[in-house]
Structure formats: C-alpha cells, structure tokens
Short mmCIF file of C-alpha atoms (C1' of nucleotides) in Angstrom, two decimals:
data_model
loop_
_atom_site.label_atom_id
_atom_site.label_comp_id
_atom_site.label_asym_id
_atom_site.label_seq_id
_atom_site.Cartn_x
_atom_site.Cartn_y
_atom_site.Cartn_z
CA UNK A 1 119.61 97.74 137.72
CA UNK A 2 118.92 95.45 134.56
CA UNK A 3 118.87 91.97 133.86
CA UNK A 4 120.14 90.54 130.71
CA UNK A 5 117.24 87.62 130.35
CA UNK A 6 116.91 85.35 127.20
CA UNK A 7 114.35 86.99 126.53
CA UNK A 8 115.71 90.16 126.19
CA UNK A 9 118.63 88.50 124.09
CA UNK A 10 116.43 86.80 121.65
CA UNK A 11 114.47 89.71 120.65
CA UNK A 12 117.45 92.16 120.62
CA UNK A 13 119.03 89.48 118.78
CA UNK A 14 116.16 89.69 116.04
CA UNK A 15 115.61 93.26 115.73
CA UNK A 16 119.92 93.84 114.79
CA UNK A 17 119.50 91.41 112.01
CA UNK A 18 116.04 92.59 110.86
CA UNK A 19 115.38 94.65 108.04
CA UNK A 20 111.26 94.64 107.65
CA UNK A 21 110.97 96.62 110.66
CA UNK A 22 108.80 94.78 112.63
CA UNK A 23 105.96 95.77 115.01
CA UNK A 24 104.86 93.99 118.21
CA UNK A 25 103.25 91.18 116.94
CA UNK A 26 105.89 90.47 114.22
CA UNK A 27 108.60 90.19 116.64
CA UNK A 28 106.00 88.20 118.99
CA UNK A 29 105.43 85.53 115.94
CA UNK A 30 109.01 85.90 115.46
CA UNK A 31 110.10 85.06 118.79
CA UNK A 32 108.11 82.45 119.49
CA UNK A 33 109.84 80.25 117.24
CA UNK A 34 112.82 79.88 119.82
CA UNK A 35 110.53 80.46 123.04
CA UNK A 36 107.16 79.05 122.62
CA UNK A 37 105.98 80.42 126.20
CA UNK A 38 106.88 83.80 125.90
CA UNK A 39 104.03 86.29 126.15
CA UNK A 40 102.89 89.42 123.81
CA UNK A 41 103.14 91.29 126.95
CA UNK A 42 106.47 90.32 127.81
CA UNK A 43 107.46 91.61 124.00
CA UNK A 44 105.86 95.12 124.96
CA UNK A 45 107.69 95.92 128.01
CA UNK A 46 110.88 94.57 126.38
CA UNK A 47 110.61 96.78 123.29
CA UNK A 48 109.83 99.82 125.58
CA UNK A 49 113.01 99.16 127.58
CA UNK A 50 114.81 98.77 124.39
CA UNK A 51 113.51 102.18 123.11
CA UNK A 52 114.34 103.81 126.09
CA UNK A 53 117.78 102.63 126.59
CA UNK A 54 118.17 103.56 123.24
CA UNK A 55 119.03 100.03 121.47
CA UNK A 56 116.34 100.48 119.06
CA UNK A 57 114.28 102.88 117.50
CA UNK A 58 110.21 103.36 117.53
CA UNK A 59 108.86 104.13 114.60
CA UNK A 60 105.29 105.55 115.32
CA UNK A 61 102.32 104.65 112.91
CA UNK A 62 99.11 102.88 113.50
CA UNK A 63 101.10 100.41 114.82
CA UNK A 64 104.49 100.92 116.47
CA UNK A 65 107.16 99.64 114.51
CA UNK A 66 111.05 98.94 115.46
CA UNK A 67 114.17 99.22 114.09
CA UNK A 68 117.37 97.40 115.53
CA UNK A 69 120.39 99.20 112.85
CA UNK A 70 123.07 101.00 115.22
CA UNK A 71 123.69 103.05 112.37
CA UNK A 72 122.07 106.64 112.46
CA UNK A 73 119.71 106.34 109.36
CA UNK A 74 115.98 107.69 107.77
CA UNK A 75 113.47 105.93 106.34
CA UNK A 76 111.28 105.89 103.33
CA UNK A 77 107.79 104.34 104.24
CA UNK A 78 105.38 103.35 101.61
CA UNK A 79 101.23 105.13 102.25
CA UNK A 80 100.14 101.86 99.71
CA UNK A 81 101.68 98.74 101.12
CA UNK A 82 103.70 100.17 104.84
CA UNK A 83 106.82 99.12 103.19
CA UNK A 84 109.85 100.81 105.43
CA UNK A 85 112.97 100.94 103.55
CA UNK A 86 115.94 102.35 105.55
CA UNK A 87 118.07 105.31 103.56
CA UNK A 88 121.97 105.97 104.87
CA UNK A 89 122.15 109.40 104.02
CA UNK A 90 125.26 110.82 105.50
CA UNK A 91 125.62 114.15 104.39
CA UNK A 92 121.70 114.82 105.82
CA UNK A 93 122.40 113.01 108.80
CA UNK A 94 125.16 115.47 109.44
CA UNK A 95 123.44 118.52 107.95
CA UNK A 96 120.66 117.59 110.57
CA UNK A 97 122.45 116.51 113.25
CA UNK A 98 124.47 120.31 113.08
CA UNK A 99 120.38 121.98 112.81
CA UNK A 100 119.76 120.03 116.25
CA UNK A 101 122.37 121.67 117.72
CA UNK A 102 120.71 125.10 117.17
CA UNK A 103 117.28 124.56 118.01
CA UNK A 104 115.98 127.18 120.29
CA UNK A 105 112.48 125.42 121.28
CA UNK A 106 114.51 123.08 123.44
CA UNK A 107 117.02 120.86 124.07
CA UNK A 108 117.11 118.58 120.92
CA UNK A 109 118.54 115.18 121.47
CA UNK A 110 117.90 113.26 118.45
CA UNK A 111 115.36 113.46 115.12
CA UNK A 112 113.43 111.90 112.78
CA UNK A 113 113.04 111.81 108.86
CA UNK A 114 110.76 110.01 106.98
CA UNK A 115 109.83 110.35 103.77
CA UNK A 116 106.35 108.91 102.41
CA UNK A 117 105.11 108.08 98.78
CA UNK A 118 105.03 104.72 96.82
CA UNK A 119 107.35 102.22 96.34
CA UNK A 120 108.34 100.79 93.17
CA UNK A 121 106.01 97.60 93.31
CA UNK A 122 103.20 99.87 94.71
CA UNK A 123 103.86 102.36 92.03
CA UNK A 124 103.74 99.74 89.01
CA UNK A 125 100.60 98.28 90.89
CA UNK A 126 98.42 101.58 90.89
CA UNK A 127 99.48 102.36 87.10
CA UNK A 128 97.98 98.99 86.18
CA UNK A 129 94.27 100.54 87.47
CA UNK B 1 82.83 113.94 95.37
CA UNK B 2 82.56 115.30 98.34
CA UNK B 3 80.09 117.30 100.72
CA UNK B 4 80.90 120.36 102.46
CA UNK B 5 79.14 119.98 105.84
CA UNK B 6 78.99 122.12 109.09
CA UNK B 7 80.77 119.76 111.27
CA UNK B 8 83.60 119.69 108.44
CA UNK B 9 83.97 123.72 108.03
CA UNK B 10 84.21 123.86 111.87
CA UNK B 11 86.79 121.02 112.15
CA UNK B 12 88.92 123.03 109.78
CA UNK B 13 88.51 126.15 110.93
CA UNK B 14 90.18 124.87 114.55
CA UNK B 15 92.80 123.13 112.93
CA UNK B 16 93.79 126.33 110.79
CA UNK B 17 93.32 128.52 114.20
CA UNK B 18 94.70 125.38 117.11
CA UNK B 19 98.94 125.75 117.67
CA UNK B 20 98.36 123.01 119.90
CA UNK B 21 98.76 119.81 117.79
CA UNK B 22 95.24 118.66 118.83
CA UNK B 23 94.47 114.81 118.82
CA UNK B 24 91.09 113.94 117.99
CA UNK B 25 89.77 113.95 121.64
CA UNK B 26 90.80 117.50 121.65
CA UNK B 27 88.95 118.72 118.61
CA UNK B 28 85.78 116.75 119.52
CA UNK B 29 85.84 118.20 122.73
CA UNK B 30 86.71 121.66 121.26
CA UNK B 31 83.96 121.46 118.47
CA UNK B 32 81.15 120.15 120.44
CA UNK B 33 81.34 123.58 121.90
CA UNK B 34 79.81 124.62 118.77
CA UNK B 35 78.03 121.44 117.83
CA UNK B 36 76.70 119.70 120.75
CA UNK B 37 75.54 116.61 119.09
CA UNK B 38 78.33 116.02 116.75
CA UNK B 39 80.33 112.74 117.33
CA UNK B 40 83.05 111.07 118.05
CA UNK B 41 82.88 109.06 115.35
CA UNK B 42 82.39 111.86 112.60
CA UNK B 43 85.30 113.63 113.89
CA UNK B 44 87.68 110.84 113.38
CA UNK B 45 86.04 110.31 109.65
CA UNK B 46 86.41 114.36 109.59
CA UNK B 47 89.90 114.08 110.37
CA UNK B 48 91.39 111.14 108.50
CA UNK B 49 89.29 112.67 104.89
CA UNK B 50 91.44 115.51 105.65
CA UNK B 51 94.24 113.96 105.71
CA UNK B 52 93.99 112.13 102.54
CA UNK B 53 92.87 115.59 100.73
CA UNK B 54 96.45 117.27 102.51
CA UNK B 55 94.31 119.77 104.04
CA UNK B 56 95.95 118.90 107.28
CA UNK B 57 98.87 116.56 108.59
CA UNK B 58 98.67 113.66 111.14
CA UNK B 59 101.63 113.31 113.29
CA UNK B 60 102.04 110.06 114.68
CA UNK B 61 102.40 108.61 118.16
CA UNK B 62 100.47 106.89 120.81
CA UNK B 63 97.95 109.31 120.21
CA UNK B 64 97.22 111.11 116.59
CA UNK B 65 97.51 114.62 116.53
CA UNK B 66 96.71 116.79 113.98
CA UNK B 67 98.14 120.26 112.62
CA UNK B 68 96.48 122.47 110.21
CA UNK B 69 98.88 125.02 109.86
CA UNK B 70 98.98 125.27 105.82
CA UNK B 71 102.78 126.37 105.79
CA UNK B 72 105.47 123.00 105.29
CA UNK B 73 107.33 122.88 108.92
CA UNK B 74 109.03 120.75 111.12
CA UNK B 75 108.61 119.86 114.75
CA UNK B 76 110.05 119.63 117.63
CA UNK B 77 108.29 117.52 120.71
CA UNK B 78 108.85 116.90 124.36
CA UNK B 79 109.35 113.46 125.21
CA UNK B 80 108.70 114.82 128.93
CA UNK B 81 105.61 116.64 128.61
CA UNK B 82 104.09 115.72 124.88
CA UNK B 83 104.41 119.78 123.54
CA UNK B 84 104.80 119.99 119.95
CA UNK B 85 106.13 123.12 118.50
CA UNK B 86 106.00 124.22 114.87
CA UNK B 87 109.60 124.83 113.57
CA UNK B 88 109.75 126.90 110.49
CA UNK B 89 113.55 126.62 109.12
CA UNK B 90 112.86 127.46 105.39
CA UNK B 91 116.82 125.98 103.99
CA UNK B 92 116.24 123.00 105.78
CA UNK B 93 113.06 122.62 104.07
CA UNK B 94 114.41 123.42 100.84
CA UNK B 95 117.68 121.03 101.89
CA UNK B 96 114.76 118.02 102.10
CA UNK B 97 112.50 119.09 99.28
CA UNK B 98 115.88 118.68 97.04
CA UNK B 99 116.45 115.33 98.75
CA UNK B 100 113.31 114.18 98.11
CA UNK B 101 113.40 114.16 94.58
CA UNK B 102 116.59 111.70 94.03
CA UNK B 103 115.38 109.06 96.44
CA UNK B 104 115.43 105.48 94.89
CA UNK B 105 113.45 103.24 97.11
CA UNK B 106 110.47 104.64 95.49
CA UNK B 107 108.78 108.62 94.62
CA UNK B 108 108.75 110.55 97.77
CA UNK B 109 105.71 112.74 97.78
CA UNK B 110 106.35 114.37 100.84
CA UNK B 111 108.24 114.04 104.34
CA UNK B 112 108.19 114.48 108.36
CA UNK B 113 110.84 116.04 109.95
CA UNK B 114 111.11 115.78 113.75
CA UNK B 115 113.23 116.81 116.57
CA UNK B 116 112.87 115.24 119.93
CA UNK B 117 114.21 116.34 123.30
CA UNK B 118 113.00 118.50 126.67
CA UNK B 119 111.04 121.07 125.78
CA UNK B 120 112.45 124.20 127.88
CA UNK B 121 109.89 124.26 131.00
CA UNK B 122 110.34 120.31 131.52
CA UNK B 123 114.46 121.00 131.29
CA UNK B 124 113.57 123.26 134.58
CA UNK B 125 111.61 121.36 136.07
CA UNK B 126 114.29 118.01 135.69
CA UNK B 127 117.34 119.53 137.11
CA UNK B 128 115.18 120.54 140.30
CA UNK B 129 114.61 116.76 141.04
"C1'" DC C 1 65.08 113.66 95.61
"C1'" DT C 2 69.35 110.93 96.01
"C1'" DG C 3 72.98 109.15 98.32
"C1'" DC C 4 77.02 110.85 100.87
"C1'" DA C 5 77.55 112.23 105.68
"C1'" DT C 6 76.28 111.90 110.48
"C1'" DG C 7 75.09 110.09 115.29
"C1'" DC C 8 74.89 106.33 118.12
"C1'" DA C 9 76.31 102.08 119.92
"C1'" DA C 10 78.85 98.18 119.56
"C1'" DA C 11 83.01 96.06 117.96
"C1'" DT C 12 88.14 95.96 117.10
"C1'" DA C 13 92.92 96.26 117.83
"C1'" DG C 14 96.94 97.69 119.90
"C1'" DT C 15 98.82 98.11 124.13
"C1'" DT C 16 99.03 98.16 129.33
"C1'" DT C 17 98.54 96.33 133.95
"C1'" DG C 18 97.84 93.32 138.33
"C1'" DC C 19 99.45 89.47 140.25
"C1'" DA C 20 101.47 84.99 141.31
"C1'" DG C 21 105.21 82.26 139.96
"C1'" DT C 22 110.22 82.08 137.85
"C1'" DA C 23 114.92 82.84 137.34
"C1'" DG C 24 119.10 86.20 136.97
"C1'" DC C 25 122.96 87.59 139.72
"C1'" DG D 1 117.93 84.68 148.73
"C1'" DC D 2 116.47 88.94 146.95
"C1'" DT D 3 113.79 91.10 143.63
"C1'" DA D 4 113.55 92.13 138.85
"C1'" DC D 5 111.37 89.66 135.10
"C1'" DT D 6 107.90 86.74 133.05
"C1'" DG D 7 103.34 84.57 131.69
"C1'" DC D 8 98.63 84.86 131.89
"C1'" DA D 9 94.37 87.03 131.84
"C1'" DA D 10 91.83 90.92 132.31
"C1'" DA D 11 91.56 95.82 131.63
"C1'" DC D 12 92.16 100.00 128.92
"C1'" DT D 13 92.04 103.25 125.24
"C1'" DA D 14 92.29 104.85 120.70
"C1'" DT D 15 90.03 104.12 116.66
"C1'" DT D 16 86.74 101.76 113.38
"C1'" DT D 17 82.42 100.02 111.74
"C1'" DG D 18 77.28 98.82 110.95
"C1'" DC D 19 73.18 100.83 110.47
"C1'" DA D 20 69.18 104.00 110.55
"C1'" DT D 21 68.47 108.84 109.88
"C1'" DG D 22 69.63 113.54 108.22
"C1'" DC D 23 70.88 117.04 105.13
"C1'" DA D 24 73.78 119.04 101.03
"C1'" DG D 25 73.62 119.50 96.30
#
DNA sequence: CTGCATGCAAATAGTTTGCAGTAGC
DNA sequence: GCTACTGCAAACTATTTGCATGCAG
C-alpha cells in the first residue's frame, strides 16, 4: 500500500509538464524550489517508484534520465550536447508494438527506440570547426 | 592515430566471440585470464575508444555492457534476471533504417532498439511464487 | 626514438542505504 | 496510532583521471 505524499505530487507534478527530460539532480534543483528540505535521496526512491509503477519512463545513459509524457513515444538524443527530443511516431509505435507481440525470447512487455546523431544547433556548431 | 596494442586485440577478440553482453567487470575479469597485469582502467579506455570507432556498441543501464557482434540487431532484456539476447529481425531493421533518414529533430546516425519483459526461465520461475 | 597507451592508485559522481524522526490515512 | 515515507549522513559502486613507465610504429 502507497501513500500519495507532497512529495510524490510535486515531482510527478514536474516530470508531466517537463519536456528536457530531466535526471536526478535536475528534478532535485527543480523541486527544491517548492520544498527546500527535501532530500536527493528522497528524489531517488521516488523516481524508482515512479518507474516501476509505470508513471514515468527511465531513460538509461550515464546518468538516468526521466520522462513524465503518458503518451507512448521515442526519442532522438543528441551524442554532442545530450539533447533528448521526444518523436510521436504512430505508425512505428504500432508497427512495434505488433513485433512485441511475436517475440519468441520472452515475454515482451514494452520497448525502446532511440535514435542518436546531432541536433541541428550541434550540427551547425561542428561545421563551424 | 591510433596504436594497435595486445590488450586492445584481446578486448576485441572477446567482444566478437562473448553472446553475453559483457560489462566491463566482465571483460577485465575475462581478459586478465590472458593478461594478468592488464587493468581496470585500460579496459574501460579499451572499451569506450571502441565505441567511438563503432567497432562495438554500449548498451546502457546501471551497468554498461558491451556487444561486439558486427551484425545491426535489436535486443531484448530481462528486467528479472538482466539477460540480454540478440534479436536479429532484418524488416524491422530495414523499417528503422528508412525511419531514420526523415527524422527532423536533427541527422540520425544510428539507433537502439529494445524490448523489455521476462526472459523465459524467470517467467517459470515467477508463476511458482 | 617519440609519444600514445598502459598500470596503479586516488579521485569523482551517481546512486543506495541505515536509521531516527515525521506525517499520511 | 500504525507504519510507510522522509531527511540526513555515510556507504557503495561504476567509472574517470593524474602520473610515471612501457612499448608500438
């Protein structure tokens, strides 16, 4: 059995209207602002429950990131500047979503796509050099 | 420029043999078979100059593991037990590579396809409890 | 020879954990 | 009131870095 803390509220809160895809710390900063007591390890075991129950998303990385959109989505993440960008791709969500169903090295419950290169700022950046 | 060493031919060579999805504890203890005195430092150097060059991929999580298997693939991993198994589903491939190209959020160079569920053993295992 | 690569040890950084106090329900 | 949740500090673990030495080209 759960309890629905302010805690849990604020940084739910947060991560649904978020769009840089925060990590740990981010949301920790973040947070703060409204609850100047709140601890970095009270952020961690929040964002695990989170992940687990499924309200938002991990996106693994040399630092964990999170994503709080509802809406079944992939990313495009940036190797120069760890830009995420999120991409609402229907027709591969379904064509993937069918391909789950058919996996035969287990039971496949959900997936992830990410695709990696440089973004448009990065990309003007390097061509400067 | 770079140096072909020892301690880099045998890193590769276990990467391009290992089905295991080693993470760098793994391959240090694996190649230390062969070089005793080789450390763990220089395998993690090893590792992430392979990445860079493509020679290998690095799969993210709370541990880095690594996959040498030259072949473009897709995974699928056990949240239960941490098994990663190679997935080679050519029209999928080809389904992404064609996606790839007409992204807008910036030039996709490449991408990571995962599935995630319980792997078959861990699936028997669960419905005993 | 020349300087990139390695081994070692120490430092970092992200994340986890033990415990006493706090607050949902 | 019961007990899950939090804050704090300390612990842990993966990974990185500085530096003297070694070896590939």
């Amino acid at each position: 059995l759960k309890r629905i803390t302010t805690q849990k509220q604020i940084i739910l809160d947060f991560l649904r209207k978020s769009k840089i895809h925060p990590d740990a710390d981010q949301v920790f900063l973040e947070v703060r602002k409204k609850l100047p007591r709140i601890s970095k390890a009270t952020v961690y075991r929040i964002l695990d429950t989170f992940v687990d129950e499924k309200l938002i998303v991990a996106i693994s990385g040399k630092k964990t990131r999170f994503d709080g959109n509802k809406i079944p989505h992939q990313h495009f993440l940036c190797t120069n500047c760890g830009l995420i960008v999120d991409i609402f791709d229907d027709e591969t969500e379904k064509y993937l979503n069918k391909k789950k169903e058919i996996i035969k090295e287990g039971k496949a419950e959900n997936f992830n796509l990410t695709f990696y290169g440089k973004c448009k700022k990065c990309r003007k950046k390097i061509i400067k050099k």
